[in-house]
JSON list of C-alpha atoms and ligand atoms in Angstrom, two decimals:
[
{"chain": "A", "resi": 1, "resn": "MET", "atom": "CA", "xyz": [130.20, 69.35, 72.31]},
{"chain": "A", "resi": 2, "resn": "ALA", "atom": "CA", "xyz": [126.78, 68.71, 73.82]},
{"chain": "A", "resi": 3, "resn": "SER", "atom": "CA", "xyz": [124.06, 69.81, 71.47]},
{"chain": "A", "resi": 4, "resn": "SER", "atom": "CA", "xyz": [122.18, 72.91, 72.48]},
{"chain": "A", "resi": 5, "resn": "ILE", "atom": "CA", "xyz": [119.42, 72.18, 69.99]},
{"chain": "A", "resi": 6, "resn": "LEU", "atom": "CA", "xyz": [116.34, 70.17, 70.87]},
{"chain": "A", "resi": 7, "resn": "VAL", "atom": "CA", "xyz": [113.56, 69.10, 68.50]},
{"chain": "A", "resi": 8, "resn": "VAL", "atom": "CA", "xyz": [110.25, 68.23, 70.14]},
{"chain": "A", "resi": 9, "resn": "SER", "atom": "CA", "xyz": [107.50, 66.37, 68.34]},
{"chain": "A", "resi": 10, "resn": "THR", "atom": "CA", "xyz": [103.98, 67.01, 69.61]},
{"chain": "A", "resi": 11, "resn": "ASP", "atom": "CA", "xyz": [102.25, 65.39, 66.65]},
{"chain": "A", "resi": 12, "resn": "PRO", "atom": "CA", "xyz": [100.28, 62.27, 67.59]},
{"chain": "A", "resi": 13, "resn": "GLN", "atom": "CA", "xyz": [100.39, 61.24, 63.93]},
{"chain": "A", "resi": 14, "resn": "GLY", "atom": "CA", "xyz": [104.07, 61.28, 64.53]},
{"chain": "A", "resi": 15, "resn": "SER", "atom": "CA", "xyz": [105.90, 62.05, 61.31]},
{"chain": "A", "resi": 16, "resn": "THR", "atom": "CA", "xyz": [108.73, 63.54, 63.36]},
{"chain": "A", "resi": 17, "resn": "ILE", "atom": "CA", "xyz": [108.77, 60.58, 65.71]},
{"chain": "A", "resi": 18, "resn": "TRP", "atom": "CA", "xyz": [110.24, 58.56, 62.94]},
{"chain": "A", "resi": 19, "resn": "TRP", "atom": "CA", "xyz": [113.31, 60.82, 63.09]},
{"chain": "A", "resi": 20, "resn": "ALA", "atom": "CA", "xyz": [113.94, 59.65, 66.63]},
{"chain": "A", "resi": 21, "resn": "ASP", "atom": "CA", "xyz": [115.24, 56.37, 65.20]},
{"chain": "A", "resi": 22, "resn": "ARG", "atom": "CA", "xyz": [118.03, 58.34, 63.58]},
{"chain": "A", "resi": 23, "resn": "ILE", "atom": "CA", "xyz": [118.86, 60.41, 66.59]},
{"chain": "A", "resi": 24, "resn": "ASN", "atom": "CA", "xyz": [122.44, 59.16, 66.93]},
{"chain": "A", "resi": 25, "resn": "ASP", "atom": "CA", "xyz": [123.18, 60.65, 63.53]},
{"chain": "A", "resi": 26, "resn": "LEU", "atom": "CA", "xyz": [121.33, 63.93, 63.95]},
{"chain": "A", "resi": 27, "resn": "PRO", "atom": "CA", "xyz": [122.83, 67.25, 65.08]},
{"chain": "A", "resi": 28, "resn": "PHE", "atom": "CA", "xyz": [120.15, 67.79, 67.71]},
{"chain": "A", "resi": 29, "resn": "ASP", "atom": "CA", "xyz": [118.47, 66.08, 70.63]},
{"chain": "A", "resi": 30, "resn": "PHE", "atom": "CA", "xyz": [114.99, 64.77, 70.18]},
{"chain": "A", "resi": 31, "resn": "ALA", "atom": "CA", "xyz": [111.97, 64.36, 72.43]},
{"chain": "A", "resi": 32, "resn": "THR", "atom": "CA", "xyz": [108.26, 63.65, 72.07]},
{"chain": "A", "resi": 33, "resn": "ALA", "atom": "CA", "xyz": [105.51, 65.34, 74.05]},
{"chain": "A", "resi": 34, "resn": "HIS", "atom": "CA", "xyz": [102.23, 64.43, 72.37]},
{"chain": "A", "resi": 35, "resn": "ASP", "atom": "CA", "xyz": [101.17, 62.22, 75.30]},
{"chain": "A", "resi": 36, "resn": "ASP", "atom": "CA", "xyz": [102.02, 64.88, 77.81]},
{"chain": "A", "resi": 37, "resn": "PRO", "atom": "CA", "xyz": [101.88, 68.37, 76.28]},
{"chain": "A", "resi": 38, "resn": "GLU", "atom": "CA", "xyz": [101.98, 69.95, 79.74]},
{"chain": "A", "resi": 39, "resn": "SER", "atom": "CA", "xyz": [105.58, 68.76, 80.05]},
{"chain": "A", "resi": 40, "resn": "LEU", "atom": "CA", "xyz": [106.50, 71.52, 77.58]},
{"chain": "A", "resi": 41, "resn": "ALA", "atom": "CA", "xyz": [106.10, 74.10, 80.33]},
{"chain": "A", "resi": 42, "resn": "SER", "atom": "CA", "xyz": [109.45, 73.11, 81.82]},
{"chain": "A", "resi": 43, "resn": "LEU", "atom": "CA", "xyz": [111.25, 74.29, 78.68]},
{"chain": "A", "resi": 44, "resn": "ARG", "atom": "CA", "xyz": [110.62, 77.88, 79.64]},
{"chain": "A", "resi": 45, "resn": "ASP", "atom": "CA", "xyz": [111.98, 77.29, 83.12]},
{"chain": "A", "resi": 46, "resn": "GLN", "atom": "CA", "xyz": [115.22, 76.12, 81.53]},
{"chain": "A", "resi": 47, "resn": "GLY", "atom": "CA", "xyz": [115.65, 79.46, 79.77]},
{"chain": "A", "resi": 48, "resn": "ALA", "atom": "CA", "xyz": [115.46, 77.97, 76.29]},
{"chain": "A", "resi": 49, "resn": "ALA", "atom": "CA", "xyz": [114.49, 79.95, 73.19]},
{"chain": "A", "resi": 50, "resn": "VAL", "atom": "CA", "xyz": [111.39, 78.12, 71.98]},
{"chain": "A", "resi": 51, "resn": "HIS", "atom": "CA", "xyz": [110.37, 78.21, 68.33]},
{"chain": "A", "resi": 52, "resn": "VAL", "atom": "CA", "xyz": [107.02, 76.68, 67.39]},
{"chain": "A", "resi": 53, "resn": "ILE", "atom": "CA", "xyz": [106.37, 75.60, 63.81]},
{"chain": "A", "resi": 54, "resn": "CYS", "atom": "CA", "xyz": [102.67, 75.46, 63.20]},
{"chain": "A", "resi": 55, "resn": "ASN", "atom": "CA", "xyz": [99.88, 75.44, 60.66]},
{"chain": "A", "resi": 56, "resn": "GLN", "atom": "CA", "xyz": [96.72, 73.42, 61.18]},
{"chain": "A", "resi": 57, "resn": "LYS", "atom": "CA", "xyz": [96.66, 72.73, 57.46]},
{"chain": "A", "resi": 58, "resn": "GLY", "atom": "CA", "xyz": [98.30, 69.34, 56.98]},
{"chain": "A", "resi": 59, "resn": "GLY", "atom": "CA", "xyz": [101.25, 68.68, 54.73]},
{"chain": "A", "resi": 60, "resn": "VAL", "atom": "CA", "xyz": [102.54, 72.24, 54.41]},
{"chain": "A", "resi": 61, "resn": "GLY", "atom": "CA", "xyz": [106.08, 71.41, 55.55]},
{"chain": "A", "resi": 62, "resn": "LYS", "atom": "CA", "xyz": [106.04, 71.79, 59.34]},
{"chain": "A", "resi": 63, "resn": "THR", "atom": "CA", "xyz": [108.11, 68.70, 60.02]},
{"chain": "A", "resi": 64, "resn": "THR", "atom": "CA", "xyz": [110.53, 69.36, 57.16]},
{"chain": "A", "resi": 65, "resn": "THR", "atom": "CA", "xyz": [111.04, 72.90, 58.43]},
{"chain": "A", "resi": 66, "resn": "THR", "atom": "CA", "xyz": [111.47, 71.82, 62.04]},
{"chain": "A", "resi": 67, "resn": "VAL", "atom": "CA", "xyz": [114.25, 69.32, 61.47]},
{"chain": "A", "resi": 68, "resn": "ASN", "atom": "CA", "xyz": [116.12, 71.35, 58.86]},
{"chain": "A", "resi": 69, "resn": "LEU", "atom": "CA", "xyz": [115.97, 74.65, 60.73]},
{"chain": "A", "resi": 70, "resn": "ALA", "atom": "CA", "xyz": [117.16, 72.85, 63.84]},
{"chain": "A", "resi": 71, "resn": "ALA", "atom": "CA", "xyz": [120.06, 71.37, 61.86]},
{"chain": "A", "resi": 72, "resn": "VAL", "atom": "CA", "xyz": [121.24, 74.65, 60.36]},
{"chain": "A", "resi": 73, "resn": "THR", "atom": "CA", "xyz": [120.77, 76.52, 63.63]},
{"chain": "A", "resi": 74, "resn": "HIS", "atom": "CA", "xyz": [123.12, 74.00, 65.21]},
{"chain": "A", "resi": 75, "resn": "ASP", "atom": "CA", "xyz": [125.73, 74.98, 62.61]},
{"chain": "A", "resi": 76, "resn": "VAL", "atom": "CA", "xyz": [125.04, 78.71, 62.74]},
{"chain": "A", "resi": 77, "resn": "LEU", "atom": "CA", "xyz": [125.34, 78.90, 66.51]},
{"chain": "A", "resi": 78, "resn": "GLY", "atom": "CA", "xyz": [128.67, 77.11, 66.70]},
{"chain": "A", "resi": 79, "resn": "ASN", "atom": "CA", "xyz": [130.20, 77.76, 70.07]},
{"chain": "A", "resi": 80, "resn": "THR", "atom": "CA", "xyz": [129.09, 81.35, 70.41]},
{"chain": "A", "resi": 81, "resn": "ASP", "atom": "CA", "xyz": [125.52, 81.04, 71.67]},
{"chain": "A", "resi": 82, "resn": "LYS", "atom": "CA", "xyz": [125.15, 78.74, 74.64]},
{"chain": "A", "resi": 83, "resn": "ARG", "atom": "CA", "xyz": [121.42, 79.29, 74.89]},
{"chain": "A", "resi": 84, "resn": "MET", "atom": "CA", "xyz": [119.37, 76.21, 74.16]},
{"chain": "A", "resi": 85, "resn": "HIS", "atom": "CA", "xyz": [117.11, 76.46, 71.11]},
{"chain": "A", "resi": 86, "resn": "VAL", "atom": "CA", "xyz": [114.02, 74.29, 71.01]},
{"chain": "A", "resi": 87, "resn": "PHE", "atom": "CA", "xyz": [112.06, 73.64, 67.82]},
{"chain": "A", "resi": 88, "resn": "ILE", "atom": "CA", "xyz": [108.56, 72.27, 68.38]},
{"chain": "A", "resi": 89, "resn": "ASP", "atom": "CA", "xyz": [106.80, 70.47, 65.53]},
{"chain": "A", "resi": 90, "resn": "THR", "atom": "CA", "xyz": [103.01, 70.59, 65.90]},
{"chain": "A", "resi": 91, "resn": "PRO", "atom": "CA", "xyz": [100.05, 68.62, 64.52]},
{"chain": "A", "resi": 92, "resn": "GLY", "atom": "CA", "xyz": [98.49, 69.47, 61.17]},
{"chain": "A", "resi": 93, "resn": "SER", "atom": "CA", "xyz": [94.90, 69.08, 62.30]},
{"chain": "A", "resi": 94, "resn": "LEU", "atom": "CA", "xyz": [92.14, 70.98, 64.03]},
{"chain": "A", "resi": 95, "resn": "GLU", "atom": "CA", "xyz": [91.41, 68.09, 66.44]},
{"chain": "A", "resi": 96, "resn": "ASP", "atom": "CA", "xyz": [94.72, 68.43, 68.20]},
{"chain": "A", "resi": 97, "resn": "GLU", "atom": "CA", "xyz": [94.36, 72.11, 68.99]},
{"chain": "A", "resi": 98, "resn": "HIS", "atom": "CA", "xyz": [94.94, 71.50, 72.72]},
{"chain": "A", "resi": 99, "resn": "ILE", "atom": "CA", "xyz": [98.41, 70.20, 71.86]},
{"chain": "A", "resi": 100, "resn": "LEU", "atom": "CA", "xyz": [99.13, 73.21, 69.68]},
{"chain": "A", "resi": 101, "resn": "THR", "atom": "CA", "xyz": [97.90, 75.45, 72.49]},
{"chain": "A", "resi": 102, "resn": "ALA", "atom": "CA", "xyz": [100.33, 73.85, 74.96]},
{"chain": "A", "resi": 103, "resn": "ALA", "atom": "CA", "xyz": [103.18, 74.47, 72.51]},
{"chain": "A", "resi": 104, "resn": "LEU", "atom": "CA", "xyz": [102.17, 78.08, 71.89]},
{"chain": "A", "resi": 105, "resn": "ASN", "atom": "CA", "xyz": [101.98, 78.66, 75.63]},
{"chain": "A", "resi": 106, "resn": "VAL", "atom": "CA", "xyz": [105.76, 78.21, 75.81]},
{"chain": "A", "resi": 107, "resn": "ALA", "atom": "CA", "xyz": [106.64, 79.82, 72.46]},
{"chain": "A", "resi": 108, "resn": "ASP", "atom": "CA", "xyz": [109.03, 82.73, 72.04]},
{"chain": "A", "resi": 109, "resn": "ASP", "atom": "CA", "xyz": [108.22, 82.92, 68.37]},
{"chain": "A", "resi": 110, "resn": "VAL", "atom": "CA", "xyz": [106.09, 81.12, 65.82]},
{"chain": "A", "resi": 111, "resn": "LEU", "atom": "CA", "xyz": [106.80, 80.09, 62.27]},
{"chain": "A", "resi": 112, "resn": "VAL", "atom": "CA", "xyz": [104.04, 79.38, 59.78]},
{"chain": "A", "resi": 113, "resn": "PRO", "atom": "CA", "xyz": [104.95, 77.52, 56.58]},
{"chain": "A", "resi": 114, "resn": "LEU", "atom": "CA", "xyz": [102.67, 78.27, 53.64]},
{"chain": "A", "resi": 115, "resn": "PRO", "atom": "CA", "xyz": [103.00, 76.53, 50.30]},
{"chain": "A", "resi": 116, "resn": "PRO", "atom": "CA", "xyz": [102.25, 78.65, 47.20]},
{"chain": "A", "resi": 117, "resn": "GLU", "atom": "CA", "xyz": [98.89, 76.93, 46.74]},
{"chain": "A", "resi": 118, "resn": "PRO", "atom": "CA", "xyz": [95.59, 78.79, 47.12]},
{"chain": "A", "resi": 119, "resn": "LEU", "atom": "CA", "xyz": [93.97, 75.75, 48.77]},
{"chain": "A", "resi": 120, "resn": "ALA", "atom": "CA", "xyz": [96.25, 76.25, 51.75]},
{"chain": "A", "resi": 121, "resn": "PHE", "atom": "CA", "xyz": [95.41, 79.92, 52.19]},
{"chain": "A", "resi": 122, "resn": "ASP", "atom": "CA", "xyz": [92.11, 79.75, 54.12]},
{"chain": "A", "resi": 123, "resn": "PRO", "atom": "CA", "xyz": [93.18, 77.08, 56.65]},
{"chain": "A", "resi": 124, "resn": "THR", "atom": "CA", "xyz": [96.37, 79.05, 57.26]},
{"chain": "A", "resi": 125, "resn": "ALA", "atom": "CA", "xyz": [94.37, 82.22, 57.82]},
{"chain": "A", "resi": 126, "resn": "ARG", "atom": "CA", "xyz": [92.28, 80.40, 60.40]},
{"chain": "A", "resi": 127, "resn": "THR", "atom": "CA", "xyz": [95.33, 79.22, 62.33]},
{"chain": "A", "resi": 128, "resn": "ILE", "atom": "CA", "xyz": [96.74, 82.72, 62.36]},
{"chain": "A", "resi": 129, "resn": "SER", "atom": "CA", "xyz": [93.57, 84.59, 63.31]},
{"chain": "A", "resi": 130, "resn": "LYS", "atom": "CA", "xyz": [92.11, 82.05, 65.75]},
{"chain": "A", "resi": 131, "resn": "VAL", "atom": "CA", "xyz": [95.16, 80.55, 67.40]},
{"chain": "A", "resi": 132, "resn": "ILE", "atom": "CA", "xyz": [98.31, 82.64, 66.95]},
{"chain": "A", "resi": 133, "resn": "GLU", "atom": "CA", "xyz": [97.23, 86.29, 66.90]},
{"chain": "A", "resi": 134, "resn": "PRO", "atom": "CA", "xyz": [94.96, 86.10, 69.99]},
{"chain": "A", "resi": 135, "resn": "ARG", "atom": "CA", "xyz": [98.06, 85.14, 71.99]},
{"chain": "A", "resi": 136, "resn": "GLY", "atom": "CA", "xyz": [99.98, 88.19, 70.83]},
{"chain": "A", "resi": 137, "resn": "LEU", "atom": "CA", "xyz": [102.96, 86.03, 69.89]},
{"chain": "A", "resi": 138, "resn": "PRO", "atom": "CA", "xyz": [105.55, 87.24, 67.38]},
{"chain": "A", "resi": 139, "resn": "TYR", "atom": "CA", "xyz": [105.19, 85.14, 64.25]},
{"chain": "A", "resi": 140, "resn": "LYS", "atom": "CA", "xyz": [106.36, 84.97, 60.67]},
{"chain": "A", "resi": 141, "resn": "VAL", "atom": "CA", "xyz": [104.79, 83.36, 57.66]},
{"chain": "A", "resi": 142, "resn": "PHE", "atom": "CA", "xyz": [107.17, 82.01, 55.06]},
{"chain": "A", "resi": 143, "resn": "ILE", "atom": "CA", "xyz": [106.64, 80.38, 51.68]},
{"chain": "A", "resi": 144, "resn": "ASN", "atom": "CA", "xyz": [107.63, 76.72, 51.64]},
{"chain": "A", "resi": 145, "resn": "ALA", "atom": "CA", "xyz": [108.10, 74.38, 48.70]},
{"chain": "A", "resi": 146, "resn": "TRP", "atom": "CA", "xyz": [108.00, 76.87, 45.87]},
{"chain": "A", "resi": 147, "resn": "ASP", "atom": "CA", "xyz": [109.20, 75.20, 42.68]},
{"chain": "A", "resi": 148, "resn": "PRO", "atom": "CA", "xyz": [111.11, 77.74, 40.56]},
{"chain": "A", "resi": 149, "resn": "ARG", "atom": "CA", "xyz": [110.34, 75.66, 37.48]},
{"chain": "A", "resi": 150, "resn": "ASP", "atom": "CA", "xyz": [106.67, 76.57, 37.89]},
{"chain": "A", "resi": 151, "resn": "GLY", "atom": "CA", "xyz": [107.55, 80.21, 37.33]},
{"chain": "A", "resi": 152, "resn": "LYS", "atom": "CA", "xyz": [107.45, 83.21, 39.60]},
{"chain": "A", "resi": 153, "resn": "ALA", "atom": "CA", "xyz": [103.69, 83.81, 39.45]},
{"chain": "A", "resi": 154, "resn": "ASP", "atom": "CA", "xyz": [102.83, 81.27, 42.20]},
{"chain": "A", "resi": 155, "resn": "ARG", "atom": "CA", "xyz": [105.43, 82.73, 44.50]},
{"chain": "A", "resi": 156, "resn": "ASP", "atom": "CA", "xyz": [104.50, 86.35, 43.79]},
{"chain": "A", "resi": 157, "resn": "ASP", "atom": "CA", "xyz": [100.76, 85.70, 44.16]},
{"chain": "A", "resi": 158, "resn": "THR", "atom": "CA", "xyz": [101.44, 84.10, 47.54]},
{"chain": "A", "resi": 159, "resn": "ILE", "atom": "CA", "xyz": [103.60, 87.02, 48.63]},
{"chain": "A", "resi": 160, "resn": "ALA", "atom": "CA", "xyz": [100.80, 89.39, 47.56]},
{"chain": "A", "resi": 161, "resn": "TYR", "atom": "CA", "xyz": [98.27, 87.36, 49.55]},
{"chain": "A", "resi": 162, "resn": "ILE", "atom": "CA", "xyz": [100.40, 87.32, 52.71]},
{"chain": "A", "resi": 163, "resn": "ASP", "atom": "CA", "xyz": [101.03, 91.05, 52.46]},
{"chain": "A", "resi": 164, "resn": "ALA", "atom": "CA", "xyz": [97.35, 91.80, 51.78]},
{"chain": "A", "resi": 165, "resn": "MET", "atom": "CA", "xyz": [96.48, 89.86, 54.94]},
{"chain": "A", "resi": 166, "resn": "GLY", "atom": "CA", "xyz": [98.90, 92.05, 56.84]},
{"chain": "A", "resi": 167, "resn": "TRP", "atom": "CA", "xyz": [100.89, 89.09, 58.16]},
{"chain": "A", "resi": 168, "resn": "PRO", "atom": "CA", "xyz": [104.59, 89.43, 58.99]},
{"chain": "A", "resi": 169, "resn": "ARG", "atom": "CA", "xyz": [106.45, 87.62, 56.21]},
{"chain": "A", "resi": 170, "resn": "ALA", "atom": "CA", "xyz": [109.96, 86.20, 56.01]},
{"chain": "A", "resi": 171, "resn": "ASN", "atom": "CA", "xyz": [111.79, 87.32, 52.88]},
{"chain": "A", "resi": 172, "resn": "THR", "atom": "CA", "xyz": [113.38, 83.91, 52.54]},
{"chain": "A", "resi": 173, "resn": "VAL", "atom": "CA", "xyz": [111.47, 81.49, 50.34]},
{"chain": "A", "resi": 174, "resn": "ILE", "atom": "CA", "xyz": [112.19, 77.78, 50.85]},
{"chain": "A", "resi": 175, "resn": "ARG", "atom": "CA", "xyz": [112.29, 76.17, 47.43]},
{"chain": "A", "resi": 176, "resn": "ARG", "atom": "CA", "xyz": [110.91, 72.78, 46.56]},
{"chain": "A", "resi": 177, "resn": "TYR", "atom": "CA", "xyz": [113.59, 70.20, 45.99]},
{"chain": "A", "resi": 178, "resn": "LYS", "atom": "CA", "xyz": [113.13, 66.48, 45.51]},
{"chain": "A", "resi": 179, "resn": "ILE", "atom": "CA", "xyz": [116.11, 65.96, 47.76]},
{"chain": "A", "resi": 180, "resn": "HIS", "atom": "CA", "xyz": [114.10, 67.21, 50.78]},
{"chain": "A", "resi": 181, "resn": "THR", "atom": "CA", "xyz": [111.43, 64.59, 50.18]},
{"chain": "A", "resi": 182, "resn": "ARG", "atom": "CA", "xyz": [113.99, 61.88, 49.57]},
{"chain": "A", "resi": 183, "resn": "ALA", "atom": "CA", "xyz": [116.07, 62.85, 52.60]},
{"chain": "A", "resi": 184, "resn": "ALA", "atom": "CA", "xyz": [113.10, 62.40, 54.90]},
{"chain": "A", "resi": 185, "resn": "ALA", "atom": "CA", "xyz": [112.93, 58.76, 53.83]},
{"chain": "A", "resi": 186, "resn": "GLU", "atom": "CA", "xyz": [116.63, 58.38, 54.64]},
{"chain": "A", "resi": 187, "resn": "GLY", "atom": "CA", "xyz": [116.39, 60.26, 57.94]},
{"chain": "A", "resi": 188, "resn": "LYS", "atom": "CA", "xyz": [118.87, 62.87, 56.77]},
{"chain": "A", "resi": 189, "resn": "VAL", "atom": "CA", "xyz": [118.75, 66.60, 57.45]},
{"chain": "A", "resi": 190, "resn": "VAL", "atom": "CA", "xyz": [119.84, 69.29, 55.05]},
{"chain": "A", "resi": 191, "resn": "THR", "atom": "CA", "xyz": [123.32, 69.67, 56.56]},
{"chain": "A", "resi": 192, "resn": "GLN", "atom": "CA", "xyz": [123.94, 65.97, 55.85]},
{"chain": "A", "resi": 193, "resn": "TYR", "atom": "CA", "xyz": [123.01, 65.87, 52.17]},
{"chain": "A", "resi": 194, "resn": "PRO", "atom": "CA", "xyz": [125.82, 64.76, 49.87]},
{"chain": "A", "resi": 195, "resn": "ASP", "atom": "CA", "xyz": [127.35, 67.80, 48.16]},
{"chain": "A", "resi": 196, "resn": "SER", "atom": "CA", "xyz": [125.98, 68.91, 44.82]},
{"chain": "A", "resi": 197, "resn": "GLY", "atom": "CA", "xyz": [124.78, 72.15, 43.27]},
{"chain": "A", "resi": 198, "resn": "THR", "atom": "CA", "xyz": [121.20, 71.36, 44.24]},
{"chain": "A", "resi": 199, "resn": "THR", "atom": "CA", "xyz": [122.24, 70.50, 47.77]},
{"chain": "A", "resi": 200, "resn": "LEU", "atom": "CA", "xyz": [123.98, 73.82, 48.18]},
{"chain": "A", "resi": 201, "resn": "ARG", "atom": "CA", "xyz": [120.90, 75.71, 47.07]},
{"chain": "A", "resi": 202, "resn": "ALA", "atom": "CA", "xyz": [118.62, 73.60, 49.24]},
{"chain": "A", "resi": 203, "resn": "ARG", "atom": "CA", "xyz": [120.85, 74.16, 52.26]},
{"chain": "A", "resi": 204, "resn": "GLU", "atom": "CA", "xyz": [121.23, 77.86, 51.54]},
{"chain": "A", "resi": 205, "resn": "ASP", "atom": "CA", "xyz": [117.47, 78.37, 51.88]},
{"chain": "A", "resi": 206, "resn": "TYR", "atom": "CA", "xyz": [117.43, 77.11, 55.46]},
{"chain": "A", "resi": 207, "resn": "PHE", "atom": "CA", "xyz": [120.59, 79.00, 56.45]},
{"chain": "A", "resi": 208, "resn": "LYS", "atom": "CA", "xyz": [119.05, 82.19, 55.07]},
{"chain": "A", "resi": 209, "resn": "LEU", "atom": "CA", "xyz": [115.84, 81.58, 56.99]},
{"chain": "A", "resi": 210, "resn": "ALA", "atom": "CA", "xyz": [117.69, 80.89, 60.26]},
{"chain": "A", "resi": 211, "resn": "LEU", "atom": "CA", "xyz": [119.76, 84.04, 59.90]},
{"chain": "A", "resi": 212, "resn": "GLU", "atom": "CA", "xyz": [116.77, 86.16, 58.92]},
{"chain": "A", "resi": 213, "resn": "LEU", "atom": "CA", "xyz": [114.94, 84.94, 62.01]},
{"chain": "A", "resi": 214, "resn": "GLY", "atom": "CA", "xyz": [117.93, 85.86, 64.15]},
{"chain": "A", "resi": 215, "resn": "TYR", "atom": "CA", "xyz": [118.72, 82.32, 65.29]},
{"chain": "A", "resi": 216, "resn": "GLY", "atom": "CA", "xyz": [122.39, 82.98, 64.66]},
{"chain": "A", "resi": 217, "resn": "GLY", "atom": "CA", "xyz": [122.40, 85.71, 67.27]},
{"chain": "A", "resi": 218, "resn": "GLY", "atom": "CA", "xyz": [121.82, 88.44, 64.65]},
{"chain": "A", "resi": 219, "resn": "ARG", "atom": "CA", "xyz": [118.66, 89.75, 66.25]},
{"chain": "B", "resi": 301, "resn": "ATP", "atom": "N1", "xyz": [110.72, 72.48, 50.57]},
{"chain": "B", "resi": 301, "resn": "ATP", "atom": "C1", "xyz": [110.30, 71.25, 50.23]},
{"chain": "B", "resi": 301, "resn": "ATP", "atom": "N2", "xyz": [110.77, 70.65, 49.11]},
{"chain": "B", "resi": 301, "resn": "ATP", "atom": "C2", "xyz": [110.35, 69.40, 48.76]},
{"chain": "B", "resi": 301, "resn": "ATP", "atom": "N3", "xyz": [109.48, 68.68, 49.46]},
{"chain": "B", "resi": 301, "resn": "ATP", "atom": "C3", "xyz": [108.99, 69.22, 50.59]},
{"chain": "B", "resi": 301, "resn": "ATP", "atom": "C4", "xyz": [109.37, 70.53, 51.04]},
{"chain": "B", "resi": 301, "resn": "ATP", "atom": "N4", "xyz": [108.70, 70.78, 52.21]},
{"chain": "B", "resi": 301, "resn": "ATP", "atom": "C5", "xyz": [107.94, 69.70, 52.46]},
{"chain": "B", "resi": 301, "resn": "ATP", "atom": "N5", "xyz": [108.10, 68.76, 51.50]},
{"chain": "B", "resi": 301, "resn": "ATP", "atom": "C6", "xyz": [107.46, 67.44, 51.38]},
{"chain": "B", "resi": 301, "resn": "ATP", "atom": "O1", "xyz": [106.04, 67.64, 51.54]},
{"chain": "B", "resi": 301, "resn": "ATP", "atom": "C7", "xyz": [105.48, 66.62, 52.33]},
{"chain": "B", "resi": 301, "resn": "ATP", "atom": "C8", "xyz": [104.83, 67.24, 53.56]},
{"chain": "B", "resi": 301, "resn": "ATP", "atom": "O2", "xyz": [105.85, 67.83, 54.35]},
{"chain": "B", "resi": 301, "resn": "ATP", "atom": "P1", "xyz": [105.84, 67.71, 55.94]},
{"chain": "B", "resi": 301, "resn": "ATP", "atom": "O3", "xyz": [105.62, 66.31, 56.37]},
{"chain": "B", "resi": 301, "resn": "ATP", "atom": "O4", "xyz": [107.04, 68.43, 56.43]},
{"chain": "B", "resi": 301, "resn": "ATP", "atom": "O5", "xyz": [104.52, 68.57, 56.25]},
{"chain": "B", "resi": 301, "resn": "ATP", "atom": "P2", "xyz": [103.74, 68.72, 57.63]},
{"chain": "B", "resi": 301, "resn": "ATP", "atom": "O6", "xyz": [103.15, 70.09, 57.62]},
{"chain": "B", "resi": 301, "resn": "ATP", "atom": "O7", "xyz": [104.62, 68.35, 58.75]},
{"chain": "B", "resi": 301, "resn": "ATP", "atom": "O8", "xyz": [102.58, 67.63, 57.47]},
{"chain": "B", "resi": 301, "resn": "ATP", "atom": "P3", "xyz": [101.57, 67.12, 58.62]},
{"chain": "B", "resi": 301, "resn": "ATP", "atom": "O9", "xyz": [100.58, 68.23, 58.80]},
{"chain": "B", "resi": 301, "resn": "ATP", "atom": "O10", "xyz": [100.97, 65.89, 58.01]},
{"chain": "B", "resi": 301, "resn": "ATP", "atom": "O11", "xyz": [102.40, 66.87, 59.85]},
{"chain": "B", "resi": 301, "resn": "ATP", "atom": "C9", "xyz": [106.60, 65.67, 52.66]},
{"chain": "B", "resi": 301, "resn": "ATP", "atom": "O12", "xyz": [106.62, 64.64, 51.70]},
{"chain": "B", "resi": 301, "resn": "ATP", "atom": "C10", "xyz": [107.86, 66.52, 52.51]},
{"chain": "B", "resi": 301, "resn": "ATP", "atom": "O13", "xyz": [108.99, 65.76, 52.16]},
{"chain": "B", "resi": 302, "resn": "MG", "atom": "MG1", "xyz": [104.37, 66.94, 60.26]}
]
């Protein structure tokens, strides 16, 4: 079956670009658009559902989220939803705001990863108030890379912060697992991890997020 999932990298630093080398093994198509962000406009003409993963704070998990959500959405959709889903990974810097803008111009919805670390809070707030909210786009903030071994306080403080800011929040929390970091080095996505208890939990997080966001047709 031809894949109806496309991942687009718009990051000139290119952490997603590396995934392109693995494309024959991945459950989605892959394209880059950092040289030509205007080319994104054609995605809307093709009737695709476009999901933009963004946060101008670097290293919060945009690329990890993009490839893994794309992978589970491929599985969730099966043969039922023929609509193309596009996941756009965006740069983690203020300098490349024109690229982010081009991506948001074609977005149906926006996803904002936020790690449970206070240092990430202010830059995330800037992205939301200066870049996302002025466009009136539907968006959701979700907690990424929470380590349950650190206790619930970090997670709950972050939930309290998001709610105090009045941001729409996904209930699903993506946990921190070493296997995600390791998999990136191997070019593997979450649906390709070798089975183990940890793998099942790691995979479950992304399936839950995809379903909560309605990517399985549940919206
Ligand atoms: N849920 C997670 N569990 C474990 N490691 C994670 C998780 N999410 C992200 N990471 C790790 O954190 C690091 C940063 O993640 P990633 O590259 O996805 O962030 P990014 O927002 O795309 O960064 P940049 O802004 O530089 O593009 C990577 O080493 C990645 O493997
Ligand atoms: Mg990245």
